[in-house]
mmCIF file of C-alpha atoms in Angstrom:
data_model
loop_
_atom_site.group_PDB
_atom_site.id
_atom_site.type_symbol
_atom_site.label_atom_id
_atom_site.label_comp_id
_atom_site.label_asym_id
_atom_site.label_seq_id
_atom_site.Cartn_x
_atom_site.Cartn_y
_atom_site.Cartn_z
ATOM 1 C CA MET O 1 -16.786 -69.636 0.453
ATOM 2 C CA ILE O 2 -16.545 -73.672 1.963
ATOM 3 C CA GLY O 3 -20.035 -72.447 3.539
ATOM 4 C CA LYS O 4 -20.803 -71.705 0.827
ATOM 5 C CA PHE O 5 -20.623 -73.899 -1.449
ATOM 6 C CA GLY O 6 -21.566 -77.105 1.587
ATOM 7 C CA LEU O 7 -24.972 -74.889 1.226
ATOM 8 C CA ALA O 8 -25.001 -75.026 -2.618
ATOM 9 C CA PHE O 9 -24.595 -78.862 -2.917
ATOM 10 C CA GLY O 10 -26.843 -79.431 -0.182
ATOM 11 C CA ILE O 11 -29.672 -77.610 -2.428
ATOM 12 C CA ALA O 12 -28.142 -79.272 -5.582
ATOM 13 C CA MET O 13 -28.400 -83.011 -3.006
ATOM 14 C CA ASN O 14 -32.133 -82.680 -2.200
ATOM 15 C CA ALA O 15 -32.688 -80.630 -5.694
ATOM 16 C CA ALA O 16 -31.608 -83.833 -7.818
ATOM 17 C CA VAL O 17 -33.392 -86.875 -4.877
ATOM 18 C CA LEU O 18 -36.855 -85.160 -5.763
ATOM 19 C CA ALA O 19 -35.717 -84.958 -9.077
ATOM 20 C CA LEU O 20 -35.124 -88.918 -9.630
ATOM 21 C CA VAL O 21 -37.046 -89.693 -6.496
ATOM 22 C CA ASP O 22 -39.230 -93.317 -7.276
ATOM 23 C CA LYS O 23 -42.481 -92.079 -8.419
ATOM 24 C CA HIS O 24 -44.068 -95.084 -6.255
ATOM 25 C CA THR O 25 -41.857 -93.294 -3.502
ATOM 26 C CA TYR O 26 -42.373 -89.860 -4.549
ATOM 27 C CA GLY O 27 -44.400 -87.386 -2.375
ATOM 28 C CA PHE O 28 -46.040 -90.758 -0.571
ATOM 29 C CA GLU O 29 -46.831 -89.512 3.010
ATOM 30 C CA LEU O 30 -47.950 -86.164 1.805
ATOM 31 C CA ARG O 31 -50.384 -88.263 -0.199
ATOM 32 C CA GLY O 32 -51.814 -90.644 1.807
ATOM 33 C CA ASN O 33 -51.606 -89.193 5.593
ATOM 34 C CA LEU O 34 -52.498 -85.854 4.067
ATOM 35 C CA TRP O 35 -53.754 -85.399 0.716
ATOM 36 C CA GLN O 36 -55.973 -87.708 0.192
ATOM 37 C CA PRO O 37 -57.587 -87.291 3.995
ATOM 38 C CA GLY O 38 -58.091 -84.211 3.147
ATOM 39 C CA LYS O 39 -60.321 -84.740 -0.135
ATOM 40 C CA GLN O 40 -62.596 -86.268 2.908
ATOM 41 C CA ILE O 41 -62.379 -82.975 5.106
ATOM 42 C CA LEU O 42 -62.746 -81.101 2.398
ATOM 43 C CA HIS O 43 -66.515 -83.080 1.316
ATOM 44 C CA GLY O 44 -67.309 -82.686 5.312
ATOM 45 C CA ASN O 45 -65.918 -87.037 6.259
ATOM 46 C CA SER O 46 -63.315 -87.789 8.805
ATOM 47 C CA PRO O 47 -60.518 -89.280 6.606
ATOM 48 C CA TYR O 48 -60.029 -91.998 9.041
ATOM 49 C CA ASP O 49 -60.541 -95.444 8.510
ATOM 50 C CA PRO O 50 -60.359 -97.875 12.053
ATOM 51 C CA GLU O 51 -61.331 -100.904 9.208
ATOM 52 C CA TYR O 52 -58.288 -101.286 7.247
ATOM 53 C CA PRO O 53 -55.151 -101.384 9.780
ATOM 54 C CA LYS O 54 -57.957 -104.286 12.369
ATOM 55 C CA ARG O 55 -59.166 -105.706 9.438
ATOM 56 C CA ALA O 56 -55.228 -106.351 8.266
ATOM 57 C CA LEU O 57 -54.029 -107.838 11.777
ATOM 58 C CA ALA O 58 -56.727 -110.388 11.569
ATOM 59 C CA GLU O 59 -55.627 -111.062 7.272
ATOM 60 C CA GLY O 60 -52.224 -110.329 8.164
ATOM 61 C CA LEU O 61 -51.678 -107.845 6.088
ATOM 62 C CA HIS O 62 -49.915 -105.009 4.988
ATOM 63 C CA CYS O 63 -51.201 -102.075 7.056
ATOM 64 C CA CYS O 64 -51.238 -98.525 3.743
ATOM 65 C CA VAL O 65 -49.875 -95.571 4.391
ATOM 66 C CA GLN O 66 -53.822 -93.099 5.899
ATOM 67 C CA ALA O 67 -55.245 -90.822 7.503
ATOM 68 C CA LEU O 68 -52.897 -91.187 11.622
ATOM 69 C CA TYR O 69 -51.835 -87.507 12.510
ATOM 70 C CA PRO O 70 -54.445 -86.642 14.997
ATOM 71 C CA ALA O 71 -57.485 -84.407 13.679
ATOM 72 C CA PRO O 72 -55.849 -80.377 13.583
ATOM 73 C CA THR O 73 -53.543 -81.645 11.463
ATOM 74 C CA HIS O 74 -55.408 -83.679 8.844
ATOM 75 C CA VAL O 75 -57.395 -80.151 8.778
ATOM 76 C CA VAL O 76 -54.831 -77.134 9.107
ATOM 77 C CA PHE O 77 -53.254 -79.197 5.798
ATOM 78 C CA ALA O 78 -56.443 -80.221 4.328
ATOM 79 C CA PRO O 79 -56.357 -76.982 2.091
ATOM 80 C CA LEU O 80 -52.933 -78.562 -0.630
ATOM 81 C CA ALA O 81 -56.491 -80.708 -0.668
ATOM 82 C CA TRP O 82 -57.775 -78.745 -3.328
ATOM 83 C CA LEU O 83 -54.880 -78.188 -5.755
ATOM 84 C CA PRO O 84 -53.596 -80.916 -7.837
ATOM 85 C CA PHE O 85 -50.886 -83.358 -5.673
ATOM 86 C CA GLN O 86 -47.980 -82.757 -8.376
ATOM 87 C CA VAL O 87 -48.539 -78.636 -7.223
ATOM 88 C CA ALA O 88 -49.074 -79.455 -3.399
ATOM 89 C CA MET O 89 -46.066 -81.500 -2.990
ATOM 90 C CA ILE O 90 -43.817 -78.186 -4.950
ATOM 91 C CA LEU O 91 -46.092 -76.091 -2.404
ATOM 92 C CA PHE O 92 -46.036 -78.020 1.162
ATOM 93 C CA THR O 93 -41.841 -78.965 0.295
ATOM 94 C CA ILE O 94 -41.356 -75.448 -0.261
ATOM 95 C CA VAL O 95 -43.430 -74.941 2.993
ATOM 96 C CA ALA O 96 -41.167 -77.268 4.978
ATOM 97 C CA ALA O 97 -37.996 -76.540 4.085
ATOM 98 C CA ALA O 98 -38.216 -72.636 5.202
ATOM 99 C CA GLY O 99 -39.648 -74.755 8.333
ATOM 100 C CA LEU O 100 -36.590 -76.613 9.115
ATOM 101 C CA VAL O 101 -34.394 -74.050 7.751
ATOM 102 C CA GLY O 102 -36.311 -71.354 10.688
ATOM 103 C CA GLY O 103 -36.658 -74.041 13.326
ATOM 104 C CA LEU O 104 -32.848 -75.081 12.897
ATOM 105 C CA TRP O 105 -32.104 -70.565 12.798
ATOM 106 C CA LEU O 106 -33.951 -70.234 16.495
ATOM 107 C CA LEU O 107 -31.852 -72.679 18.370
ATOM 108 C CA GLY O 108 -29.065 -71.163 17.344
ATOM 109 C CA MET O 109 -27.606 -72.664 13.786
ATOM 110 C CA ARG O 110 -25.696 -69.935 11.723
ATOM 111 C CA SER O 111 -23.189 -71.248 9.569
ATOM 112 C CA ALA O 112 -23.962 -72.112 6.075
ATOM 113 C CA ALA O 113 -22.039 -75.065 6.219
ATOM 114 C CA ALA O 114 -23.771 -75.941 9.115
ATOM 115 C CA PHE O 115 -27.652 -75.960 6.752
ATOM 116 C CA GLY O 116 -25.383 -77.098 3.883
ATOM 117 C CA LEU O 117 -24.921 -80.329 6.106
ATOM 118 C CA VAL O 118 -27.990 -80.771 7.001
ATOM 119 C CA LEU O 119 -29.217 -81.265 4.857
ATOM 120 C CA MET O 120 -27.580 -83.959 3.360
ATOM 121 C CA PHE O 121 -28.466 -85.773 6.481
ATOM 122 C CA PRO O 122 -30.541 -88.844 4.809
ATOM 123 C CA PRO O 123 -33.899 -88.567 7.175
ATOM 124 C CA VAL O 124 -33.472 -84.555 5.993
ATOM 125 C CA TRP O 125 -33.465 -85.793 2.085
ATOM 126 C CA SER O 126 -35.858 -88.971 2.413
ATOM 127 C CA GLY O 127 -38.136 -86.629 4.745
ATOM 128 C CA PHE O 128 -38.560 -83.418 1.830
ATOM 129 C CA ALA O 129 -38.743 -87.058 -1.238
ATOM 130 C CA ALA O 130 -42.077 -88.269 0.959
ATOM 131 C CA GLY O 131 -43.618 -85.831 1.966
ATOM 132 C CA GLY O 132 -43.386 -85.931 5.795
ATOM 133 C CA VAL O 133 -44.290 -83.129 8.144
ATOM 134 C CA MET O 134 -41.015 -83.388 10.688
ATOM 135 C CA PRO O 135 -39.508 -80.609 9.229
ATOM 136 C CA PHE O 136 -42.573 -79.085 11.739
ATOM 137 C CA LEU O 137 -41.753 -80.456 14.347
ATOM 138 C CA VAL O 138 -38.147 -79.104 13.843
ATOM 139 C CA LEU O 139 -40.065 -75.805 14.323
ATOM 140 C CA GLY O 140 -42.457 -76.432 16.880
ATOM 141 C CA CYS O 141 -39.554 -77.458 19.277
ATOM 142 C CA ALA O 142 -37.564 -74.310 18.498
ATOM 143 C CA LEU O 143 -40.652 -72.210 19.877
ATOM 144 C CA CYS O 144 -40.412 -74.905 22.386
ATOM 145 C CA TRP O 145 -37.535 -73.976 23.116
ATOM 146 C CA ARG O 146 -36.955 -69.726 22.433
ATOM 147 C CA TRP O 147 -40.439 -69.924 24.505
ATOM 148 C CA ARG O 148 -39.978 -71.682 27.800
ATOM 149 C CA ASP O 149 -39.850 -69.215 29.283
ATOM 150 C CA ARG O 150 -43.242 -67.744 28.611
ATOM 151 C CA ALA O 151 -45.621 -68.978 29.661
ATOM 152 C CA VAL O 152 -48.183 -68.435 27.584
ATOM 153 C CA VAL O 153 -46.813 -68.520 23.961
ATOM 154 C CA GLY O 154 -44.319 -71.268 25.290
ATOM 155 C CA GLY O 155 -47.407 -73.258 26.702
ATOM 156 C CA ILE O 156 -49.419 -73.406 22.884
ATOM 157 C CA ALA O 157 -45.913 -73.987 21.578
ATOM 158 C CA VAL O 158 -45.844 -77.283 23.239
ATOM 159 C CA ALA O 159 -49.976 -78.239 22.441
ATOM 160 C CA ALA O 160 -48.703 -77.022 19.139
ATOM 161 C CA THR O 161 -46.137 -79.064 18.787
ATOM 162 C CA ALA O 162 -47.618 -82.290 21.164
ATOM 163 C CA VAL O 163 -50.863 -82.238 18.778
ATOM 164 C CA LEU O 164 -48.992 -82.129 15.224
ATOM 165 C CA LYS O 165 -48.169 -85.620 15.933
ATOM 166 C CA VAL O 166 -48.528 -87.737 19.531
ATOM 167 C CA PHE O 167 -45.253 -88.683 19.468
ATOM 168 C CA LEU O 168 -44.272 -85.776 21.799
ATOM 169 C CA TRP O 169 -46.024 -85.783 24.149
ATOM 170 C CA PRO O 170 -43.585 -85.732 26.923
ATOM 171 C CA LEU O 171 -42.604 -81.607 25.770
ATOM 172 C CA ARG O 172 -46.091 -81.855 28.526
ATOM 173 C CA LEU O 173 -43.742 -83.768 31.107
ATOM 174 C CA TRP O 174 -40.285 -81.927 30.645
ATOM 175 C CA LEU O 175 -42.870 -78.765 31.500
ATOM 176 C CA ILE O 176 -44.260 -79.884 34.739
ATOM 177 C CA LEU O 177 -40.360 -81.406 35.478
ATOM 178 C CA THR O 178 -38.965 -77.476 34.968
ATOM 179 C CA ARG O 179 -41.835 -76.719 36.831
ATOM 180 C CA ARG O 180 -43.149 -74.671 34.720
ATOM 181 C CA TYR O 181 -46.779 -75.264 36.315
ATOM 182 C CA ARG O 182 -48.351 -72.757 34.607
ATOM 183 C CA ALA O 183 -47.060 -73.626 30.679
ATOM 184 C CA ALA O 184 -48.040 -76.969 31.539
ATOM 185 C CA ALA O 185 -52.022 -75.265 32.450
ATOM 186 C CA VAL O 186 -51.300 -73.597 28.727
ATOM 187 C CA SER O 187 -49.969 -76.207 27.412
ATOM 188 C CA ALA O 188 -53.250 -78.758 28.519
ATOM 189 C CA VAL O 189 -55.995 -76.030 27.952
ATOM 190 C CA THR O 190 -54.885 -75.461 24.402
ATOM 191 C CA ALA O 191 -54.742 -78.871 23.340
ATOM 192 C CA VAL O 192 -58.075 -80.087 24.628
ATOM 193 C CA ILE O 193 -59.187 -76.694 23.125
ATOM 194 C CA LEU O 194 -57.174 -77.229 19.388
ATOM 195 C CA LEU O 195 -57.993 -81.241 19.658
ATOM 196 C CA ALA O 196 -61.806 -80.207 19.817
ATOM 197 C CA ALA O 197 -61.390 -78.207 16.518
ATOM 198 C CA GLY O 198 -60.211 -80.572 14.621
ATOM 199 C CA TRP O 199 -62.614 -83.261 15.447
ATOM 200 C CA ALA O 200 -65.362 -80.694 15.654
ATOM 201 C CA VAL O 201 -64.961 -80.734 11.215
ATOM 202 C CA PHE O 202 -65.931 -83.347 10.385
ATOM 203 C CA GLY O 203 -68.866 -84.277 13.634
ATOM 204 C CA PHE O 204 -65.934 -86.161 16.208
ATOM 205 C CA GLU O 205 -66.702 -88.855 13.977
ATOM 206 C CA ASN O 206 -63.909 -91.505 14.955
ATOM 207 C CA LEU O 207 -63.101 -89.723 17.976
ATOM 208 C CA ARG O 208 -63.361 -92.988 20.280
ATOM 209 C CA ASP O 209 -61.524 -95.360 17.468
ATOM 210 C CA TYR O 210 -58.721 -93.702 17.942
ATOM 211 C CA PRO O 211 -56.820 -94.719 19.686
ATOM 212 C CA GLN O 212 -57.993 -98.624 18.666
ATOM 213 C CA LEU O 213 -56.697 -97.191 14.995
ATOM 214 C CA LEU O 214 -52.736 -95.517 15.793
ATOM 215 C CA THR O 215 -52.554 -99.015 18.501
ATOM 216 C CA ASN O 216 -53.414 -100.866 15.139
ATOM 217 C CA ALA O 217 -51.406 -99.353 13.301
ATOM 218 C CA ALA O 218 -48.550 -99.408 15.885
ATOM 219 C CA LYS O 219 -49.169 -102.890 15.872
ATOM 220 C CA LEU O 220 -48.799 -103.641 11.256
ATOM 221 C CA GLU O 221 -45.777 -100.564 10.631
ATOM 222 C CA GLN O 222 -44.009 -101.688 13.989
ATOM 223 C CA ASP O 223 -41.622 -103.943 12.518
ATOM 224 C CA HIS O 224 -41.132 -102.367 9.450
ATOM 225 C CA GLY O 225 -39.026 -99.496 10.953
ATOM 226 C CA LEU O 226 -36.117 -98.098 13.269
ATOM 227 C CA SER O 227 -37.575 -98.660 16.588
ATOM 228 C CA LEU O 228 -36.470 -99.474 20.114
ATOM 229 C CA VAL O 229 -39.742 -101.504 20.008
ATOM 230 C CA ARG O 230 -38.817 -103.127 17.514
ATOM 231 C CA ILE O 231 -35.115 -104.143 18.303
ATOM 232 C CA GLY O 232 -36.169 -105.132 21.921
ATOM 233 C CA GLY O 233 -39.740 -104.416 22.902
ATOM 234 C CA GLU O 234 -42.299 -102.316 24.791
ATOM 235 C CA TRP O 235 -39.510 -103.240 27.976
ATOM 236 C CA LEU O 236 -36.698 -101.718 26.994
ATOM 237 C CA ALA O 237 -38.442 -98.790 24.935
ATOM 238 C CA LEU O 238 -39.388 -97.694 28.013
ATOM 239 C CA ALA O 239 -36.555 -99.031 30.169
ATOM 240 C CA VAL O 240 -34.497 -95.786 28.102
ATOM 241 C CA PHE O 241 -37.348 -93.910 28.632
ATOM 242 C CA ALA O 242 -37.178 -93.742 32.672
ATOM 243 C CA CYS O 243 -33.798 -93.752 32.203
ATOM 244 C CA LEU O 244 -33.938 -90.785 30.336
ATOM 245 C CA LEU O 245 -36.113 -89.143 32.569
ATOM 246 C CA VAL O 246 -33.864 -90.101 35.521
ATOM 247 C CA LEU O 247 -31.334 -88.299 33.859
ATOM 248 C CA GLY O 248 -31.685 -85.619 32.319
ATOM 249 C CA ARG O 249 -35.542 -84.567 33.611
ATOM 250 C CA ARG O 250 -34.433 -81.082 33.190
ATOM 251 C CA SER O 251 -33.367 -81.140 29.955
ATOM 252 C CA PHE O 252 -35.427 -80.433 27.612
ATOM 253 C CA PRO O 253 -32.940 -82.217 24.023
ATOM 254 C CA VAL O 254 -32.500 -85.482 26.312
ATOM 255 C CA MET O 255 -36.668 -84.748 26.230
ATOM 256 C CA VAL O 256 -36.748 -84.252 22.424
ATOM 257 C CA ILE O 257 -34.365 -87.721 22.276
ATOM 258 C CA ALA O 258 -36.510 -89.585 24.822
ATOM 259 C CA ALA O 259 -40.072 -89.523 23.406
ATOM 260 C CA LEU O 260 -38.449 -90.535 20.501
ATOM 261 C CA ALA O 261 -37.396 -93.448 22.272
ATOM 262 C CA LEU O 262 -40.638 -94.432 23.695
ATOM 263 C CA THR O 263 -42.426 -93.693 19.794
ATOM 264 C CA PRO O 264 -43.075 -97.978 17.916
ATOM 265 C CA ILE O 265 -43.275 -96.140 14.874
ATOM 266 C CA VAL O 266 -40.217 -95.358 14.346
ATOM 267 C CA TRP O 267 -38.383 -94.366 10.198
ATOM 268 C CA LEU O 268 -35.595 -92.963 8.547
ATOM 269 C CA GLN O 269 -36.969 -89.419 7.843
ATOM 270 C CA THR O 270 -38.842 -89.592 12.172
ATOM 271 C CA LEU O 271 -35.070 -89.236 13.211
ATOM 272 C CA GLU O 272 -35.143 -86.168 11.442
ATOM 273 C CA ILE O 273 -35.856 -85.161 14.993
ATOM 274 C CA LEU O 274 -32.574 -85.494 16.561
ATOM 275 C CA LEU O 275 -32.017 -82.400 15.079
ATOM 276 C CA VAL O 276 -33.108 -80.314 17.609
ATOM 277 C CA PRO O 277 -30.896 -82.403 20.363
ATOM 278 C CA ILE O 278 -27.880 -82.063 18.168
ATOM 279 C CA VAL O 279 -28.626 -78.347 17.486
ATOM 280 C CA LEU O 280 -28.391 -77.178 20.939
ATOM 281 C CA ALA O 281 -25.495 -78.912 21.802
ATOM 282 C CA PHE O 282 -23.564 -76.835 19.895
ATOM 283 C CA ALA O 283 -25.068 -73.911 20.169
ATOM 284 C CA GLN O 284 -24.776 -74.792 23.934
ATOM 285 C CA ARG O 285 -20.927 -75.434 24.017
ATOM 286 C CA GLU O 286 -20.582 -72.527 21.674
ATOM 287 C CA ALA O 287 -22.652 -70.184 23.894
ATOM 288 C CA TYR O 288 -20.128 -71.312 26.662
ATOM 289 C CA ALA O 289 -16.794 -70.796 24.889
ATOM 290 C CA ASP O 290 -18.250 -67.449 24.041
ATOM 291 C CA VAL O 291 -18.319 -66.322 27.750
ATOM 292 C CA ARG O 292 -15.303 -67.474 28.485
ATOM 293 C CA ARG O 293 -13.771 -65.634 26.557
ATOM 294 C CA LEU O 294 -15.872 -62.664 27.820
ATOM 295 C CA PRO O 295 -14.015 -59.928 30.044
ATOM 296 C CA ARG O 296 -14.000 -61.040 34.028
ATOM 297 C CA ILE O 297 -15.062 -59.116 36.777
ATOM 298 C CA ARG O 298 -12.454 -58.976 39.607
ATOM 299 C CA ILE O 299 -13.477 -57.097 43.353
ATOM 300 C CA SER O 300 -10.895 -56.001 45.447
ATOM 301 C CA SER O 301 -10.474 -53.361 47.630
ATOM 302 C CA THR O 302 -9.752 -50.800 45.778
ATOM 303 C CA GLY O 303 -12.901 -51.631 43.604
ATOM 304 C CA ILE O 304 -14.329 -53.081 40.473
ATOM 305 C CA HIS O 305 -11.453 -53.694 37.900
ATOM 306 C CA ARG O 306 -11.518 -56.103 34.156
ATOM 307 C CA ALA O 307 -9.960 -59.112 33.528
ATOM 308 C CA ARG O 308 -9.577 -60.849 30.507
ATOM 309 C CA ALA O 309 -9.408 -64.682 30.948
ATOM 310 C CA ALA O 310 -6.887 -66.056 29.862
ATOM 311 C CA GLU O 311 -7.168 -68.770 27.463
ATOM 312 C CA ARG O 312 -6.885 -71.788 28.518
#
């Protein structure tokens, strides 16, 4: 009963946020990062504007919300530009919510109360209000984890997740560090295919400009976010990333945290990715507790006998 009440409260809270959020905040990321760039793609043009960040740096201006995702991400969401923005926002929010719930389910979350608590997590409701893609990254990470021992589909999942948003590139490094070499090879090939197919849609325009575009945008926006780069500079971010690699290089949750530590642009909604290591930690703890409650197999000279493990 308490769990259902918590879930209902979480849903109601998100609905209220979406209804009451300021019109300038409502869907600003979907509008600027996906919906408007999608219109350019539907006309066969590049969604990128590499000149504005360059000019903003030179003139001391603030960066605008614009196309910054890799080309495949913009191409996948470009059909939203066929719809009026309000309709696109509603559809996007529904699909994003389904992706988040599905991802958490794959990671092992089953409790209605836990889902309600997640919906009250500030990065979640702020992400829904802005129209961000983080729920799809949570789903992508969940698929990477679920298929970690299947070389082909696991490699494809890692490639698609890292291509969706660049900062999760360390997931490919995790494949190598855990000796999943075949999956790493599949991931590398798939990433190249996805990137080539995405940029081919608009004739590879701005492909060479893209790395500099990201660099300029990071310089403009990193001082306004929550990243380690803002707190202590690039050396702090690199040091934390290196420490996490040394301490937990074979751990998927640690690699997700390491990816977040290294990214120069972190907004509140970006912290939604922390749900992946948090849910995995609780799921693995529950699995360990279940294993301890299983009957023990005790081998003796007279044969095999079952004995229940004592509760500790």
